[in-house]
Amino acid sequence: MKGYSITTLNEFIIRRQANIPYAKGELSRLLHHIGIAAKVVNKKVNKAGLVDVLGEAGNINVQGESQQKLDVFADMQFTAALSDSGECCGIASEENQEIITFDDDLSKDGKYIVCMDPLDGSSNIDVNVSIGTIFSIYRRISPRGDKAQLIDFLQEGNKQIAAGYIIYGSSTMLVYTTGQGVNGFTLDPSIGEFCLSHPNIKTPETGSIYSLNEGNYLKFPEGVKKYVNYCKEEDKSTKRPYSLRYIGSLVADFHRNLLKGGIFIYPETASSPKGKLRLIYECNPIAWIAEQAGGKASDGKNRILDIKPETLHQRTPFYTGAHGMVEKVESFI
Ligand code: AHG
Ligand code: MN
Ligand code: MN
């Protein structure tokens, strides 16, 4: 009988490193630590319902520590993993107003900074619907040996070194790119490893799913309203009407569309003229993955990856997914 062969995330990272001349393994170590934090958060996500049922989610646990909400827990877990890696001198997170610098000698010497949304789709936690984590890695601009600085984090998305997301869904997956295509790994709970399950992901050139919060229709810009109506029109040659699918977790909505073909839209609205989603830790990493899979990402007019961030928590309208569909909505805008 023949055993089945698997490629684990760590093995894959190391193989990829061998293709990069002069790579010293720093990025590999960083990605490895992100993988570990993902497994810890995954365990916690799986128990989220139970903890509620059993009433353990009170204020104080047995260790006398106050119990944390899942997004705070995820933030702490990823922060600890990145700090432990020794390769990262600082992070920006949705959960913290300012950047966090790691000031021990090892970390200060680290080449990289990380931007993250530790838990994306928080409103879906309590109802057992898919949630995620998004991360983005840059080479620092400030000198190694110094504390990380704000300028390290305000780089254009086209300077990313690696980007990815974890989806905690009916199975847990980690999907990432280092600029050589997109690869997806599914967590095999029986061996506790992320295993290569979706090599070299390519998104369809066009699709038949559109995803946006249509409840905000009246507040959408005219071009988006027209595009939504276009999605609903009957036309066999373009497989319209399209299907509307919207979970309300960017990671889950994007992941489905990446595999099946579709467009995700979070436009500017009358009440939030810059949209809702954050450029540096939500849109940039997702945009790079979209492009690496053959798709497209824009703010309706400009390529997301070419926007120069001015502030840490800057928002941007976001249109991403199948190349043809993003081009189409741009033509309406
Ligand atoms: P987060 O949970 O990190 O705050 O992100 C929620 C975001 C994103 O995941 C999703 O696409 C969007 O909010 C949904 O917003 P609406 O509820 O306005 O549709
Ligand atoms: Mn989010
Ligand atoms: Mn979040």
mmCIF file of C-alpha atoms and ligand atoms in Angstrom, residues 71 94-95 117 119-123 212-213 216 246 248-251 253 264 266 276-277 282, ligand 1:
data_model
loop_
_atom_site.group_PDB
_atom_site.id
_atom_site.type_symbol
_atom_site.label_atom_id
_atom_site.label_comp_id
_atom_site.label_asym_id
_atom_site.label_seq_id
_atom_site.Cartn_x
_atom_site.Cartn_y
_atom_site.Cartn_z
ATOM 1 C CA ASP A 71 -10.273 39.678 18.347
ATOM 2 C CA GLU A 94 -6.350 47.062 13.545
ATOM 3 C CA GLU A 95 -6.600 46.615 17.296
ATOM 4 C CA ASP A 117 -6.062 42.529 10.834
ATOM 5 C CA LEU A 119 -9.551 38.968 13.307
ATOM 6 C CA ASP A 120 -11.551 39.929 10.277
ATOM 7 C CA GLY A 121 -15.319 39.543 10.258
ATOM 8 C CA SER A 122 -15.793 39.953 14.007
ATOM 9 C CA SER A 123 -19.543 40.324 13.633
ATOM 10 C CA LEU A 212 -21.374 43.785 -1.592
ATOM 11 C CA ASN A 213 -23.604 45.058 1.177
ATOM 12 C CA ASN A 216 -26.398 50.438 1.436
ATOM 13 C CA TYR A 246 -22.195 38.340 0.849
ATOM 14 C CA GLY A 248 -19.680 40.157 5.731
ATOM 15 C CA SER A 249 -16.175 38.797 6.349
ATOM 16 C CA LEU A 250 -13.817 40.213 3.744
ATOM 17 C CA VAL A 251 -11.550 37.154 3.940
ATOM 18 C CA ASP A 253 -16.066 36.733 0.656
ATOM 19 C CA PHE A 264 -16.053 41.997 -4.086
ATOM 20 C CA TYR A 266 -16.955 47.916 -0.638
ATOM 21 C CA LYS A 276 -14.939 51.220 5.247
ATOM 22 C CA LEU A 277 -11.994 48.933 4.660
ATOM 23 C CA GLU A 282 -7.077 44.755 4.720
HETATM 24 P P1 AHG B 1 -13.412 43.650 10.981
HETATM 25 O O1 AHG B 1 -14.199 42.518 11.560
HETATM 26 O O2 AHG B 1 -11.937 43.356 10.916
HETATM 27 O O3 AHG B 1 -13.711 44.968 11.600
HETATM 28 O O4 AHG B 1 -13.799 43.780 9.420
HETATM 29 C C1 AHG B 1 -15.152 43.776 9.029
HETATM 30 C C2 AHG B 1 -15.181 44.252 7.620
HETATM 31 C C3 AHG B 1 -14.947 43.188 6.560
HETATM 32 O O5 AHG B 1 -14.531 41.951 6.985
HETATM 33 C C4 AHG B 1 -16.259 43.073 5.843
HETATM 34 O O6 AHG B 1 -16.023 42.926 4.487
HETATM 35 C C5 AHG B 1 -16.967 44.340 6.167
HETATM 36 O O7 AHG B 1 -16.447 44.800 7.375
HETATM 37 C C6 AHG B 1 -18.455 44.180 6.284
HETATM 38 O O8 AHG B 1 -19.031 45.418 6.480
HETATM 39 P P2 AHG B 1 -20.623 45.645 6.478
HETATM 40 O O9 AHG B 1 -21.136 45.005 7.700
HETATM 41 O O10 AHG B 1 -20.749 47.137 6.460
HETATM 42 O O11 AHG B 1 -21.148 45.035 5.214
#
